[in-house]
Amino acid sequence: MKDIQKHPHIELSIDGDIPKFSWFAHRHLEFERGPRWWAIFFGIFIGLAIATAFFALYLQSLLIVMLAGVYYMIHRTPSQEVPVTLSEMGVYFDNKFHSYNDIETFVLSHPVPGVDFLHIELKKEDKFLHGKELDILLTGQNVLSIRDFLLHQIPEKYDKTHSLSQWLIWMLRM
């Protein structure tokens, strides 16, 4: 974990905004993919490409091969670390400020053992996020302290469910 004193929001507290929690988090959850995982992944995609070529669906076969290549290119680079700060006035995530007035609810979840997420639901869509949800990985943070702090700021939502596709991504380590 990077030195917290170099965090940009600690030095740039605006109008008495006091940072309570600051850390660097990965943009998305990273899984270690070994050679066996990649061999199975490319085996499935090559099998799909051959099957579609057998039925004379050449364009679909080409798209499957391109999709596998793009997925490999995207995931061969490590996830970028972004600064996160929970302060008295709002949440800073990747140098973007979200006031508590703009946040509807929050949820703390534990989808995979040893992994904690803070899900923040905004009141309106944010073009920066491409939606209404902000998912923050709580790397090495005290989850109970963060929950206690956020309960004084915004309401907690208890019935957060994850979609089938999200569970598949976590289980297949994609």
mmCIF file of C-alpha atoms in Angstrom:
data_model
loop_
_atom_site.group_PDB
_atom_site.id
_atom_site.type_symbol
_atom_site.label_atom_id
_atom_site.label_comp_id
_atom_site.label_asym_id
_atom_site.label_seq_id
_atom_site.Cartn_x
_atom_site.Cartn_y
_atom_site.Cartn_z
ATOM 1 C CA MET A 1 0.000 0.000 0.000
ATOM 2 C CA LYS A 2 1.271 3.435 -0.867
ATOM 3 C CA ASP A 3 2.224 6.038 1.712
ATOM 4 C CA ILE A 4 -0.945 7.771 2.899
ATOM 5 C CA GLN A 5 0.856 11.110 3.352
ATOM 6 C CA LYS A 6 1.184 11.403 -0.433
ATOM 7 C CA HIS A 7 -2.559 11.113 -0.916
ATOM 8 C CA PRO A 8 -3.720 14.203 -2.873
ATOM 9 C CA HIS A 9 -6.936 14.785 -0.930
ATOM 10 C CA ILE A 10 -5.195 15.122 2.426
ATOM 11 C CA GLU A 11 -3.240 18.132 1.207
ATOM 12 C CA LEU A 12 -6.210 19.577 -0.714
ATOM 13 C CA SER A 13 -8.877 19.654 1.984
ATOM 14 C CA ILE A 14 -11.342 22.290 0.815
ATOM 15 C CA ASP A 15 -13.429 24.549 3.092
ATOM 16 C CA GLY A 16 -12.799 22.525 6.226
ATOM 17 C CA ASP A 17 -13.449 19.156 4.566
ATOM 18 C CA ILE A 18 -11.685 16.687 6.867
ATOM 19 C CA PRO A 19 -10.623 13.327 5.393
ATOM 20 C CA LYS A 20 -11.559 10.415 7.679
ATOM 21 C CA PHE A 21 -10.386 7.445 5.589
ATOM 22 C CA SER A 22 -7.895 7.492 2.702
ATOM 23 C CA TRP A 23 -6.410 4.641 0.717
ATOM 24 C CA PHE A 24 -5.526 3.496 -2.771
ATOM 25 C CA ALA A 25 -7.833 0.886 -4.314
ATOM 26 C CA HIS A 26 -7.725 -1.071 -7.547
ATOM 27 C CA ARG A 27 -10.352 -0.136 -10.113
ATOM 28 C CA HIS A 28 -11.582 -3.726 -10.222
ATOM 29 C CA LEU A 29 -10.953 -6.997 -8.455
ATOM 30 C CA GLU A 30 -7.918 -8.797 -9.838
ATOM 31 C CA PHE A 31 -7.509 -12.551 -9.896
ATOM 32 C CA GLU A 32 -4.289 -14.429 -10.465
ATOM 33 C CA ARG A 33 -4.635 -16.301 -13.746
ATOM 34 C CA GLY A 34 -2.135 -19.050 -14.270
ATOM 35 C CA PRO A 35 -1.142 -20.805 -17.509
ATOM 36 C CA ARG A 36 -3.811 -23.482 -16.981
ATOM 37 C CA TRP A 37 -6.570 -20.836 -16.726
ATOM 38 C CA TRP A 38 -5.407 -19.166 -19.960
ATOM 39 C CA ALA A 39 -5.123 -22.559 -21.732
ATOM 40 C CA ILE A 40 -8.719 -23.430 -20.793
ATOM 41 C CA PHE A 41 -9.897 -19.929 -21.754
ATOM 42 C CA PHE A 42 -8.299 -20.037 -25.211
ATOM 43 C CA GLY A 43 -9.356 -23.682 -25.667
ATOM 44 C CA ILE A 44 -12.995 -22.743 -25.162
ATOM 45 C CA PHE A 45 -12.742 -19.791 -27.519
ATOM 46 C CA ILE A 46 -10.932 -21.782 -30.207
ATOM 47 C CA GLY A 47 -13.563 -24.522 -29.860
ATOM 48 C CA LEU A 48 -16.334 -21.946 -30.298
ATOM 49 C CA ALA A 49 -14.560 -20.444 -33.303
ATOM 50 C CA ILE A 50 -14.156 -23.866 -34.969
ATOM 51 C CA ALA A 51 -17.796 -24.769 -34.231
ATOM 52 C CA THR A 52 -19.079 -21.537 -35.795
ATOM 53 C CA ALA A 53 -16.756 -21.971 -38.792
ATOM 54 C CA PHE A 54 -18.094 -25.539 -39.241
ATOM 55 C CA PHE A 55 -21.605 -24.092 -39.616
ATOM 56 C CA ALA A 56 -20.292 -21.507 -42.110
ATOM 57 C CA LEU A 57 -20.708 -18.606 -39.676
ATOM 58 C CA TYR A 58 -17.360 -17.088 -40.583
ATOM 59 C CA LEU A 59 -18.090 -13.584 -39.332
ATOM 60 C CA GLN A 60 -19.168 -14.921 -35.946
ATOM 61 C CA SER A 61 -16.053 -17.091 -35.842
ATOM 62 C CA LEU A 62 -13.884 -14.050 -36.525
ATOM 63 C CA LEU A 63 -15.711 -12.061 -33.826
ATOM 64 C CA ILE A 64 -15.129 -14.826 -31.272
ATOM 65 C CA VAL A 65 -11.396 -14.861 -32.019
ATOM 66 C CA MET A 66 -11.262 -11.049 -31.817
ATOM 67 C CA LEU A 67 -13.159 -11.088 -28.496
ATOM 68 C CA ALA A 68 -10.649 -13.533 -27.013
ATOM 69 C CA GLY A 69 -7.761 -11.345 -28.220
ATOM 70 C CA VAL A 70 -9.285 -8.155 -26.826
ATOM 71 C CA TYR A 71 -9.994 -9.840 -23.474
ATOM 72 C CA TYR A 72 -6.385 -11.017 -23.294
ATOM 73 C CA MET A 73 -5.021 -7.561 -24.183
ATOM 74 C CA ILE A 74 -7.184 -5.822 -21.575
ATOM 75 C CA HIS A 75 -6.425 -8.221 -18.735
ATOM 76 C CA ARG A 76 -2.715 -8.677 -19.264
ATOM 77 C CA THR A 77 -2.049 -5.261 -17.715
ATOM 78 C CA PRO A 78 -2.540 -4.875 -13.955
ATOM 79 C CA SER A 79 -5.501 -2.932 -12.606
ATOM 80 C CA GLN A 80 -4.815 0.761 -12.017
ATOM 81 C CA GLU A 81 -4.771 1.995 -8.422
ATOM 82 C CA VAL A 82 -6.908 5.057 -7.751
ATOM 83 C CA PRO A 83 -7.108 7.288 -4.657
ATOM 84 C CA VAL A 84 -10.170 6.955 -2.426
ATOM 85 C CA THR A 85 -11.102 9.308 0.415
ATOM 86 C CA LEU A 86 -14.135 9.336 2.668
ATOM 87 C CA SER A 87 -14.450 12.782 4.197
ATOM 88 C CA GLU A 88 -16.964 14.829 6.166
ATOM 89 C CA MET A 89 -18.440 16.282 2.957
ATOM 90 C CA GLY A 90 -18.442 13.316 0.592
ATOM 91 C CA VAL A 91 -16.532 10.609 -1.238
ATOM 92 C CA TYR A 92 -13.535 11.215 -3.492
ATOM 93 C CA PHE A 93 -12.968 8.367 -5.943
ATOM 94 C CA ASP A 94 -10.378 8.668 -8.696
ATOM 95 C CA ASN A 95 -10.192 12.463 -8.239
ATOM 96 C CA LYS A 96 -13.974 12.808 -8.678
ATOM 97 C CA PHE A 97 -16.003 14.170 -5.762
ATOM 98 C CA HIS A 98 -19.452 12.786 -4.832
ATOM 99 C CA SER A 99 -21.257 14.770 -2.138
ATOM 100 C CA TYR A 100 -23.333 12.859 0.418
ATOM 101 C CA ASN A 101 -26.332 14.805 -0.930
ATOM 102 C CA ASP A 102 -25.795 13.054 -4.296
ATOM 103 C CA ILE A 103 -25.603 9.586 -2.726
ATOM 104 C CA GLU A 104 -28.770 7.581 -2.104
ATOM 105 C CA THR A 105 -27.495 4.520 -0.194
ATOM 106 C CA PHE A 106 -24.436 2.400 0.503
ATOM 107 C CA VAL A 107 -23.874 -1.323 0.963
ATOM 108 C CA LEU A 108 -20.878 -3.233 2.284
ATOM 109 C CA SER A 109 -20.561 -6.665 0.683
ATOM 110 C CA HIS A 110 -18.217 -9.635 0.841
ATOM 111 C CA PRO A 111 -18.695 -11.505 -2.467
ATOM 112 C CA VAL A 112 -15.521 -13.577 -2.180
ATOM 113 C CA PRO A 113 -13.784 -14.575 1.084
ATOM 114 C CA GLY A 114 -11.201 -11.950 2.023
ATOM 115 C CA VAL A 115 -12.608 -9.325 -0.352
ATOM 116 C CA ASP A 116 -14.750 -6.392 0.799
ATOM 117 C CA PHE A 117 -16.584 -3.923 -1.434
ATOM 118 C CA LEU A 118 -18.271 -0.628 -0.721
ATOM 119 C CA HIS A 119 -21.160 -0.171 -3.160
ATOM 120 C CA ILE A 120 -22.473 3.385 -3.376
ATOM 121 C CA GLU A 121 -25.708 4.087 -5.213
ATOM 122 C CA LEU A 122 -25.997 7.616 -6.563
ATOM 123 C CA LYS A 123 -29.309 9.480 -6.880
ATOM 124 C CA LYS A 124 -28.707 10.232 -10.559
ATOM 125 C CA GLU A 125 -26.545 8.809 -13.323
ATOM 126 C CA ASP A 126 -22.965 9.991 -13.575
ATOM 127 C CA LYS A 127 -21.387 10.093 -17.041
ATOM 128 C CA PHE A 128 -17.996 9.449 -15.468
ATOM 129 C CA LEU A 129 -19.226 6.147 -13.997
ATOM 130 C CA HIS A 130 -21.532 5.195 -16.883
ATOM 131 C CA GLY A 131 -24.315 4.455 -14.401
ATOM 132 C CA LYS A 132 -25.565 4.996 -10.879
ATOM 133 C CA GLU A 133 -23.305 2.652 -8.913
ATOM 134 C CA LEU A 134 -19.834 3.177 -7.587
ATOM 135 C CA ASP A 135 -17.976 0.020 -6.485
ATOM 136 C CA ILE A 136 -14.930 0.592 -4.293
ATOM 137 C CA LEU A 137 -12.581 -2.183 -3.213
ATOM 138 C CA LEU A 138 -11.798 -1.877 0.511
ATOM 139 C CA THR A 139 -8.193 -3.042 0.437
ATOM 140 C CA GLY A 140 -6.853 -3.407 3.980
ATOM 141 C CA GLN A 141 -9.476 -1.122 5.498
ATOM 142 C CA ASN A 142 -11.410 -1.554 8.731
ATOM 143 C CA VAL A 143 -14.873 -2.300 7.338
ATOM 144 C CA LEU A 144 -16.683 -1.717 10.637
ATOM 145 C CA SER A 145 -15.155 1.739 11.111
ATOM 146 C CA ILE A 146 -16.107 2.730 7.569
ATOM 147 C CA ARG A 147 -19.663 1.442 8.107
ATOM 148 C CA ASP A 148 -20.024 3.341 11.382
ATOM 149 C CA PHE A 149 -18.777 6.536 9.736
ATOM 150 C CA LEU A 150 -21.060 6.205 6.693
ATOM 151 C CA LEU A 151 -24.139 5.439 8.811
ATOM 152 C CA HIS A 152 -23.928 9.013 10.143
ATOM 153 C CA GLN A 153 -23.836 10.372 6.573
ATOM 154 C CA ILE A 154 -26.113 8.237 4.356
ATOM 155 C CA PRO A 155 -28.589 5.351 4.794
ATOM 156 C CA GLU A 156 -27.492 1.748 4.431
ATOM 157 C CA LYS A 157 -29.280 -0.570 2.029
ATOM 158 C CA TYR A 158 -29.570 -4.134 3.278
ATOM 159 C CA ASP A 159 -31.043 -6.017 0.321
ATOM 160 C CA LYS A 160 -28.242 -5.623 -2.222
ATOM 161 C CA THR A 161 -28.260 -8.585 -4.576
ATOM 162 C CA HIS A 162 -25.723 -9.323 -7.245
ATOM 163 C CA SER A 163 -26.638 -10.301 -10.769
ATOM 164 C CA LEU A 164 -25.941 -13.760 -12.148
ATOM 165 C CA SER A 165 -23.305 -12.325 -14.486
ATOM 166 C CA GLN A 166 -21.494 -10.680 -11.535
ATOM 167 C CA TRP A 167 -21.415 -13.984 -9.626
ATOM 168 C CA LEU A 168 -20.102 -15.794 -12.724
ATOM 169 C CA ILE A 169 -17.327 -13.219 -13.118
ATOM 170 C CA TRP A 170 -16.266 -13.738 -9.495
ATOM 171 C CA MET A 171 -16.503 -17.537 -9.623
ATOM 172 C CA LEU A 172 -14.715 -17.899 -12.978
ATOM 173 C CA ARG A 173 -12.127 -15.330 -11.864
ATOM 174 C CA MET A 174 -12.637 -13.188 -14.946
#
